[in-house]
CSV table of C-alpha atoms in Angstrom, one decimal:
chain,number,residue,atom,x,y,z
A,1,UNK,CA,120.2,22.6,67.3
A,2,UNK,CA,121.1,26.1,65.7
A,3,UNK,CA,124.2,27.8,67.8
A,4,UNK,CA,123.8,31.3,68.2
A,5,UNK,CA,126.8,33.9,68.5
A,6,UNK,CA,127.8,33.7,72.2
A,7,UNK,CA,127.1,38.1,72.1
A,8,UNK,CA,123.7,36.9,70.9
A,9,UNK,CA,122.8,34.7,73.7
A,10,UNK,CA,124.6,37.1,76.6
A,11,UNK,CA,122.1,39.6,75.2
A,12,UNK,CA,119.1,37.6,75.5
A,13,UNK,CA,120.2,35.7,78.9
A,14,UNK,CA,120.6,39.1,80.5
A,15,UNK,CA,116.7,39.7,80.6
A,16,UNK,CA,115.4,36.3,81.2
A,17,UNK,CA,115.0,35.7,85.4
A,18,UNK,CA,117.9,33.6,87.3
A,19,UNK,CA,115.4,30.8,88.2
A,20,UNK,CA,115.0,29.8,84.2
A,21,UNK,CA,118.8,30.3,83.3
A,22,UNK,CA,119.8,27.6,85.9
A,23,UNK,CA,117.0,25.4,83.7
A,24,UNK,CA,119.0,26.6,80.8
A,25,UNK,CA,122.4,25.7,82.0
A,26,UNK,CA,121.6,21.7,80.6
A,27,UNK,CA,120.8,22.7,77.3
A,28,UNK,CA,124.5,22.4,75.7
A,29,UNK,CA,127.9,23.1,76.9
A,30,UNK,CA,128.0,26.6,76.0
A,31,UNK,CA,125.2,27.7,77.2
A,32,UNK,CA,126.6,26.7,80.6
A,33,UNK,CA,129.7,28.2,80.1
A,34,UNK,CA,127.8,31.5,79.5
A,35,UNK,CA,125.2,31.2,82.3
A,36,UNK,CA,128.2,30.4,84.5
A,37,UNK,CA,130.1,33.5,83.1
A,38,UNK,CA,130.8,36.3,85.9
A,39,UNK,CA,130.3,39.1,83.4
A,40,UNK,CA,126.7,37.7,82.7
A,41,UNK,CA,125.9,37.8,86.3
A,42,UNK,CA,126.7,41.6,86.1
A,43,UNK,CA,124.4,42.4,83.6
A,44,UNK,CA,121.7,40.7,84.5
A,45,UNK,CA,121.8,42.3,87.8
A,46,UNK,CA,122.3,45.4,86.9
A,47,UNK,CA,118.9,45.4,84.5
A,48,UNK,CA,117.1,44.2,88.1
A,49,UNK,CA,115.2,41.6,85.9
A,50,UNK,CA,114.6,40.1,89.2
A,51,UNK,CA,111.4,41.1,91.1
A,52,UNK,CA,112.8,42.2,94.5
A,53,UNK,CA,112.5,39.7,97.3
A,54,UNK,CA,111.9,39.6,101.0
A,55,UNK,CA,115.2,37.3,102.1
A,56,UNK,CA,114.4,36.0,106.3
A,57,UNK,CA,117.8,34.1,107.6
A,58,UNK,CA,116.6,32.1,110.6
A,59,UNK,CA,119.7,31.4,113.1
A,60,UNK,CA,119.3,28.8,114.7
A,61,UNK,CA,120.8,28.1,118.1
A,62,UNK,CA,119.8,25.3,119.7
A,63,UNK,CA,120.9,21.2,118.5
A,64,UNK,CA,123.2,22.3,115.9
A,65,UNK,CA,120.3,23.0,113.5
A,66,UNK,CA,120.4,24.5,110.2
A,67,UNK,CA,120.1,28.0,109.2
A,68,UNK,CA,117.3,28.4,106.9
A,69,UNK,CA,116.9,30.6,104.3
A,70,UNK,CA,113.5,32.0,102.6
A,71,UNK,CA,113.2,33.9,99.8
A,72,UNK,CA,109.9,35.6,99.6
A,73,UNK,CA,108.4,37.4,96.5
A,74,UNK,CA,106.9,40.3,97.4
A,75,UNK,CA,105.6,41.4,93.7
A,76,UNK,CA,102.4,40.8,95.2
A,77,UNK,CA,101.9,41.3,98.4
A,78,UNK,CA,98.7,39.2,99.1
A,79,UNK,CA,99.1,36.2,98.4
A,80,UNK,CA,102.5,36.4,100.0
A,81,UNK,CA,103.9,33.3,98.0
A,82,UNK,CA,106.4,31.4,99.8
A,83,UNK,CA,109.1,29.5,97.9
A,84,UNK,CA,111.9,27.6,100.2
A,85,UNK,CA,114.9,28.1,98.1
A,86,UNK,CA,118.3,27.4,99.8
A,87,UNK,CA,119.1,25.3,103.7
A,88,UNK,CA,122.8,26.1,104.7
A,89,UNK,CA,123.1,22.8,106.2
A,90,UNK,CA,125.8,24.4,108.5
A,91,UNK,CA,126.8,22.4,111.8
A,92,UNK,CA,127.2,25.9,113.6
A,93,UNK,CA,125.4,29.4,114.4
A,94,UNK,CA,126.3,31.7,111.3
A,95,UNK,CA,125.4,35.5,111.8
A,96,UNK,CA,124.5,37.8,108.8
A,97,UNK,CA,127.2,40.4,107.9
A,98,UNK,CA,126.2,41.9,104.9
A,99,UNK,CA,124.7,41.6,101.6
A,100,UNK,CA,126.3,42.5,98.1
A,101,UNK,CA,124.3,41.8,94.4
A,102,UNK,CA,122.5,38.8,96.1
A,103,UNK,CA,125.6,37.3,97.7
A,104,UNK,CA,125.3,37.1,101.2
A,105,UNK,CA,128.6,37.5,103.8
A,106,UNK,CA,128.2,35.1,106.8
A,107,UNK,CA,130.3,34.8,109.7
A,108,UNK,CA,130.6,31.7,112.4
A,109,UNK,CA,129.7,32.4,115.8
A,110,UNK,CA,132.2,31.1,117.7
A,111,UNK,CA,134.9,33.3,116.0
A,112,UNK,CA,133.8,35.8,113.9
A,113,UNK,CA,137.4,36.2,112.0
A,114,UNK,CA,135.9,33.0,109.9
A,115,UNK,CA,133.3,33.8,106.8
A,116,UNK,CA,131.5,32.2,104.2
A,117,UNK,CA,130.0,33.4,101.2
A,118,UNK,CA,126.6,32.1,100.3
A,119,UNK,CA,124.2,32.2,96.8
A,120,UNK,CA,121.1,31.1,98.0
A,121,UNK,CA,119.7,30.6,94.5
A,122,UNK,CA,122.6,28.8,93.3
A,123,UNK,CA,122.5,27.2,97.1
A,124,UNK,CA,126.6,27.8,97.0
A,125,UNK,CA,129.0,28.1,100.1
A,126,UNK,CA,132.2,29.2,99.7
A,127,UNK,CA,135.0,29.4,103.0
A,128,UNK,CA,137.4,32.8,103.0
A,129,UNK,CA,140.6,32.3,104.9
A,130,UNK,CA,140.2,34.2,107.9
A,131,UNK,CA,141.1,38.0,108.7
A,132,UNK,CA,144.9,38.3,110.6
A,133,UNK,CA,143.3,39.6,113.5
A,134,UNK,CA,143.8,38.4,117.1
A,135,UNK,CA,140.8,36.2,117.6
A,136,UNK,CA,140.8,37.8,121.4
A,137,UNK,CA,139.3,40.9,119.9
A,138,UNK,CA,136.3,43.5,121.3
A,139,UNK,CA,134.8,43.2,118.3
A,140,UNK,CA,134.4,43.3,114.0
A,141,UNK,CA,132.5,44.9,111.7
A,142,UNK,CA,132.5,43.8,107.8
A,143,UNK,CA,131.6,45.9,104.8
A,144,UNK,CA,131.2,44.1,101.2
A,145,UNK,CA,130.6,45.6,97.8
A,146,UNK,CA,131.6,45.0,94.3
A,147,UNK,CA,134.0,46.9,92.0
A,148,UNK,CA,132.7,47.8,88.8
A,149,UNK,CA,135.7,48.6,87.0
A,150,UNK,CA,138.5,46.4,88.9
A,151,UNK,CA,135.3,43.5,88.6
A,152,UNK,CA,136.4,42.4,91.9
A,153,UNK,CA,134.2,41.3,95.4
A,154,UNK,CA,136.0,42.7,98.2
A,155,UNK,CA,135.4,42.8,102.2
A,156,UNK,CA,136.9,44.8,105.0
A,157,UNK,CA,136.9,44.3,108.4
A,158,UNK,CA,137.5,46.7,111.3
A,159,UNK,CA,138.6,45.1,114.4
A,160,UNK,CA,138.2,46.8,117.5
A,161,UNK,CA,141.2,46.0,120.5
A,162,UNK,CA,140.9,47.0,123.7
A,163,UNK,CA,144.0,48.4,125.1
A,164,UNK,CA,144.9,49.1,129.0
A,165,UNK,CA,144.7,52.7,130.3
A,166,UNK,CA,146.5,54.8,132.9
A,167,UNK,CA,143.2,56.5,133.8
A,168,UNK,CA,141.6,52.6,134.1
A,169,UNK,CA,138.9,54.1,131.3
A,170,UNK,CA,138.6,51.6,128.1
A,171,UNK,CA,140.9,52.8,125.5
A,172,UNK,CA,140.8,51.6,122.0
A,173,UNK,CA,142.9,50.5,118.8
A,174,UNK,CA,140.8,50.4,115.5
A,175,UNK,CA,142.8,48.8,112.5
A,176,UNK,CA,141.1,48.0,108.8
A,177,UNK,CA,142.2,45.0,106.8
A,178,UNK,CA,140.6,44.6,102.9
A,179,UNK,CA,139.9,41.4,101.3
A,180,UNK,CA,139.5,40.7,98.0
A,181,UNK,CA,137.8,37.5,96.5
A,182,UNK,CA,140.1,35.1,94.4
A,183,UNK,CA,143.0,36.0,96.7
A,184,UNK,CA,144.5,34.2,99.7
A,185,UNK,CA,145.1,36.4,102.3
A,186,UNK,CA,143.6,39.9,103.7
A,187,UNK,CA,145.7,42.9,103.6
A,188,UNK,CA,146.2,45.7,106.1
A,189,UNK,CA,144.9,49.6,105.5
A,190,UNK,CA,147.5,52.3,107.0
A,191,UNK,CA,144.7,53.7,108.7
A,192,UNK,CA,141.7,52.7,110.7
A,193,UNK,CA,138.2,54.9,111.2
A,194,UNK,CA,138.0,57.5,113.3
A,195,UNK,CA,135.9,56.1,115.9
A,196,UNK,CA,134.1,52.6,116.1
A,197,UNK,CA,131.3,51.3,114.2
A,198,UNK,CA,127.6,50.6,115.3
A,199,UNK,CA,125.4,48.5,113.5
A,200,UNK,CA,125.5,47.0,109.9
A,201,UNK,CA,126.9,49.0,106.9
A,202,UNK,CA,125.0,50.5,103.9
A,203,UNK,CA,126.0,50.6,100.4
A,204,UNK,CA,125.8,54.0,98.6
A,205,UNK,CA,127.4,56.6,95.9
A,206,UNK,CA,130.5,54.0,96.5
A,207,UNK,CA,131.0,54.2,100.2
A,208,UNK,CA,130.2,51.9,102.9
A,209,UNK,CA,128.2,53.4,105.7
A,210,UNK,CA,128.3,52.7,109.5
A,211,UNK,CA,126.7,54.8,112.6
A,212,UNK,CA,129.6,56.0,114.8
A,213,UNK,CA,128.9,56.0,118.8
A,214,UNK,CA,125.8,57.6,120.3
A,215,UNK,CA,126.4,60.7,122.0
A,216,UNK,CA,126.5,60.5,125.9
A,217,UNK,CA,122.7,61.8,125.3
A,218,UNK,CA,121.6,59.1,123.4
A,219,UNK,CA,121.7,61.1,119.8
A,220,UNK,CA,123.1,59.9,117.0
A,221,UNK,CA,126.5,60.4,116.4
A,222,UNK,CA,129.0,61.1,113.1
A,223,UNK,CA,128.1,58.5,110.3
A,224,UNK,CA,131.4,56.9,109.3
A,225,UNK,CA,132.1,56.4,105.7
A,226,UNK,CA,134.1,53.9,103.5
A,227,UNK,CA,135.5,55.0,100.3
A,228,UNK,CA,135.8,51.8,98.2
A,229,UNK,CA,137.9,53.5,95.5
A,230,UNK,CA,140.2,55.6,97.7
A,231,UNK,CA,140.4,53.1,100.5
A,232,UNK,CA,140.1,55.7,103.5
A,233,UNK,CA,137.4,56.4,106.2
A,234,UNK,CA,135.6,59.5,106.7
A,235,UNK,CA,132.9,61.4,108.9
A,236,UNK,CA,129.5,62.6,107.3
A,237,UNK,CA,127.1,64.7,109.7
A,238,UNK,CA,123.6,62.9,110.6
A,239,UNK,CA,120.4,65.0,109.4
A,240,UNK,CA,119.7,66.8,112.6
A,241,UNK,CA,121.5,67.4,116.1
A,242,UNK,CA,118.7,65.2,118.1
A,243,UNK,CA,118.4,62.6,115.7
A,244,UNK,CA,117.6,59.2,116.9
A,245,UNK,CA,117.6,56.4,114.9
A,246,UNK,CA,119.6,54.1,112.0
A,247,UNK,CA,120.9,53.6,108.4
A,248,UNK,CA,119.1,53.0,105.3
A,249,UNK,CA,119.8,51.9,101.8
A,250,UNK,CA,116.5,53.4,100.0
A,251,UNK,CA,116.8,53.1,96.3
A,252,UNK,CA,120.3,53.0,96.6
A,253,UNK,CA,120.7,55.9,98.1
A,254,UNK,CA,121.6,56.4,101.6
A,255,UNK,CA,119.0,57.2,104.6
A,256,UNK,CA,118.3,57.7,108.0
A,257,UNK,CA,115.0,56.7,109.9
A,258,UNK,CA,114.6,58.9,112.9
A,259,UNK,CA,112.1,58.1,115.3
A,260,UNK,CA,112.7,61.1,117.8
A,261,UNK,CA,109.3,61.7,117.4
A,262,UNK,CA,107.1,58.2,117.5
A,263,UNK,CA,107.0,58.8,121.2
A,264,UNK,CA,105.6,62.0,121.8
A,265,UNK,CA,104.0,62.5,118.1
A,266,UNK,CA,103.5,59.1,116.7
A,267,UNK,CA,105.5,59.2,113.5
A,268,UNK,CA,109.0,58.4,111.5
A,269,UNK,CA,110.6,60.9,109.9
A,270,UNK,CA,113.4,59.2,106.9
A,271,UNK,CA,116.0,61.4,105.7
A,272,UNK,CA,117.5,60.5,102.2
A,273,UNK,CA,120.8,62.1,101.4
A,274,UNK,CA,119.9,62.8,97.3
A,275,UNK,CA,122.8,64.7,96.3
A,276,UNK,CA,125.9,62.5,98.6
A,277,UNK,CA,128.4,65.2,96.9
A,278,UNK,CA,127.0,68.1,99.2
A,279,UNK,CA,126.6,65.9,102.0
A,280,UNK,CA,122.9,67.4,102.3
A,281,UNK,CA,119.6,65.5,104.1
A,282,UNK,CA,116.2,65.8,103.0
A,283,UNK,CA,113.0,65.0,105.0
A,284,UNK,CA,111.5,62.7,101.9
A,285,UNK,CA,109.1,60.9,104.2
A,286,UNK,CA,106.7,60.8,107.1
A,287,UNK,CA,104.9,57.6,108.6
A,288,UNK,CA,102.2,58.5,110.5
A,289,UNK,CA,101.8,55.4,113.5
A,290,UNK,CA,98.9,57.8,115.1
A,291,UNK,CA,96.7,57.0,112.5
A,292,UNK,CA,97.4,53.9,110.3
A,293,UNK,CA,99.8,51.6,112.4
A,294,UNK,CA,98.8,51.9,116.0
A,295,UNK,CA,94.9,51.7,114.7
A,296,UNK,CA,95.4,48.4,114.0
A,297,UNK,CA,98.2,46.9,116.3
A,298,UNK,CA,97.7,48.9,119.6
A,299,UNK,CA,99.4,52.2,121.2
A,300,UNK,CA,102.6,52.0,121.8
A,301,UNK,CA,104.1,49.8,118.9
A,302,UNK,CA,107.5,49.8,117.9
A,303,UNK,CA,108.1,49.8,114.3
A,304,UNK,CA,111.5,49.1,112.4
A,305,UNK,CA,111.8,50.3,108.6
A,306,UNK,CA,113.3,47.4,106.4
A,307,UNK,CA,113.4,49.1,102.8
A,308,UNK,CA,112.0,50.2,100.1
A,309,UNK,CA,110.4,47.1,98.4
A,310,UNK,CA,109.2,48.2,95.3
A,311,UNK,CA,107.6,51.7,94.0
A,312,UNK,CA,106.3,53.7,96.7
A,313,UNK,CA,105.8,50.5,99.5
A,314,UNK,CA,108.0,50.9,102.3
A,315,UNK,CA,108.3,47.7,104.3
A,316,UNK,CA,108.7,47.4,107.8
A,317,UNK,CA,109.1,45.4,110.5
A,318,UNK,CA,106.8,45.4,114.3
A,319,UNK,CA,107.8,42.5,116.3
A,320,UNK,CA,106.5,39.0,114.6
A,321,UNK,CA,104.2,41.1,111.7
A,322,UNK,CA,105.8,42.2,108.5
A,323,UNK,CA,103.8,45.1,106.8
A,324,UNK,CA,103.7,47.0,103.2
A,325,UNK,CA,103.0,50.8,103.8
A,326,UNK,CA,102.1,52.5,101.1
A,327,UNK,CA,103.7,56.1,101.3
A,328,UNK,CA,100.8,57.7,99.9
A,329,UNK,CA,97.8,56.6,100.5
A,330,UNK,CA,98.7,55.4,104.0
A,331,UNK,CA,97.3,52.0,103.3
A,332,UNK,CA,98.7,49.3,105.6
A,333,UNK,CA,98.4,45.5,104.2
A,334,UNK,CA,100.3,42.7,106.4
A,335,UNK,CA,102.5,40.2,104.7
A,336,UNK,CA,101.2,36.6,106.4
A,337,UNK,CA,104.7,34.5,106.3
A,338,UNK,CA,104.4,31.4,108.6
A,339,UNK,CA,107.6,30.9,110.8
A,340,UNK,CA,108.5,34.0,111.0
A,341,UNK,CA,109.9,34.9,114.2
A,342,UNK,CA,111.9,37.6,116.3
A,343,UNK,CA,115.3,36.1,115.3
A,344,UNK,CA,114.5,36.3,112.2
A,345,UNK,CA,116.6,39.1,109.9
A,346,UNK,CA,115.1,40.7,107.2
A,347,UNK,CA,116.3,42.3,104.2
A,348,UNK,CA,115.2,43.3,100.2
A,349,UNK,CA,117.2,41.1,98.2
A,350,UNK,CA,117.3,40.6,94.9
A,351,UNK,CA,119.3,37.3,94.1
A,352,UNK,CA,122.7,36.5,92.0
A,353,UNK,CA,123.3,34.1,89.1
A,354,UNK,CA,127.0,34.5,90.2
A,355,UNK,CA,128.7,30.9,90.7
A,356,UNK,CA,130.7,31.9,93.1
A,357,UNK,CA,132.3,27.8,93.2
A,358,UNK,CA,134.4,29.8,90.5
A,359,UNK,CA,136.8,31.3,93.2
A,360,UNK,CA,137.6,28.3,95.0
């Protein structure tokens, strides 16, 4: 067998697709050792050879069952084929945290402080030692990303105490903790957010995104921000005053779908920050329910936006049906997945050849 130079074969593994590398990977010794090289996993993620994928995490709660995991191609929408690719035979309720380069951060439902990550394609689990939080806690919220030029994986948590009052109101304590993967123990940030978090975090233009608290009116309040370089929270205005709605990663830039106005006019409104330096929102799309949702599925639907799935096919979400929605020709097409269920979550993924058994 002819042995290429080792820049040779980086080159040429970086284009092929994940599922034929891990074929690969019992040709000869060094082709494994590159396959199973971190810096290889990089750039073949970052050419997005992989078509992206619907990923559906099933949590089970009921006779310690296991959580399942599909991963879903969704390069062609109509024939929808299904291909079972991981089981995290786990012996307890996991709860999807977040999701970074096809790496997904799960934590156990009976206390939260504990997470696993998990490669579905490489059908790898690895433990983190827990967070130094009190497990007697309000609540967390986790944020994971990847740092280019440190080439670390790193998570934070914010854990929210509740603290007695003289005024018998709830009063609050927010501290920040930042984990990085390879190391042993989580370390504390001098400073917390400003206010709590809502809802899961978006990645964009290196921050992590949460929704702060809704106003006492029910609109949307501050967006709190992560910056992963500097290490300290911040505040961004949301798109309008009356906005009602949630986070987005679109594209990889960050969005907000605000449906203030599917009850009285029938239609979504997402906002896409383009230009994150100024801070400035732009009304990039409208989806009409009027006149291509509710025809088909009734008055009245409610609609949840998932992603962007590939050029110009928004996928969303209404009740047990997913649906591609073509932004502009309005054409609706449903995406028939047997199993698929209200507990189900949802996301674009695109998958990792990362080993992550290498930070053990």
């Amino acid at each position: 067998m002819v042995k290429f130079p080792s820049d040779v074969l980086f080159e040429i593994f970086s284009r092929l697709p994940i599922k034929s590398l891990l074929k690969f990977r019992s040709v000869s010794q060094q082709w494994r050792n590159i396959i199973d090289d971190p810096h290889l996993a990089y750039m073949q993620h970052s050419r997005c050879v992989e078509e992206p994928k619907i990923l559906l995490l099933d949590h089970h709660t009921q006779n310690e069952k296991p959580i399942d995991v599909t991963v879903t191609n969704v390069g062609v929408f109509l024939n929808a084929d299904l291909n079972l690719v991981a089981k995290f035979s786990k012996s307890v309720t996991c709860y999807l945290e977040d999701c970074c380069n096809g790496l997904l951060c799960l934590s156990k439902s009976y206390d939260d402080r504990f997470l696993v990550l998990f490669n579905p394609l490489r059908q790898q689990v690895l433990p983190l030692p827990p967070s130094s939080a009190s497990p007697k806690l309000r609540s967390r919220k986790y944020g994971f990303w990847f740092d280019r030029p440190k080439n670390t994986y790193n998570i934070v948590v914010v854990a929210v105490f509740l603290r007695e009052s003289v005024d018998e109101k709830p009063c609050y304590k927010l501290r920040a903790e930042v984990y990085t993967l390879g190391t042993s123990s989580w370390r504390p940030l001098s400073r917390g957010p400003p206010c709590r978090l809502v809802g899961k975090p978006i990645f964009a233009c290196g921050a992590l995104h949460w929704q702060g608290p809704c106003k006492y009116n029910g609109d949307i309040g501050n967006i709190v921000s992560f910056d992963v370089r500097k290490e300290e929270f911040g505040l961004i205005s949301p798109p309008k005053y009356d906005c009602l709605g949630y986070l987005l990663d679109l594209g990889g830039n960050l969005a907000m779908v605000d449906h203030s106005a599917m009850y009285f006019n029938r239609h979504i409104d997402i906002w896409v920050m383009k230009e994150y330096e100024k801070k400035e929102w732009v009304k990039e799309y409208k989806i009409d329910l009027k006149s291509h949702i509710e025809r088909q599925y009734g008055h009245g639907v409610q609609v949840e936006v998932i992603g962007l799935c590939k050029l110009g096919q928004i996928l969303l979400r209404q009740n047990e049906n997913l649906l591609s929605y073509n932004l502009e020709t309005g054409v609706l097409r449903n995406i028939p997945i047997p199993g698929f269920g209200l507990e189900t979550n949802v996301l674009i993924y695109r998958g990792s050849l990362l080993s992550i058994s290498s930070f053990h």
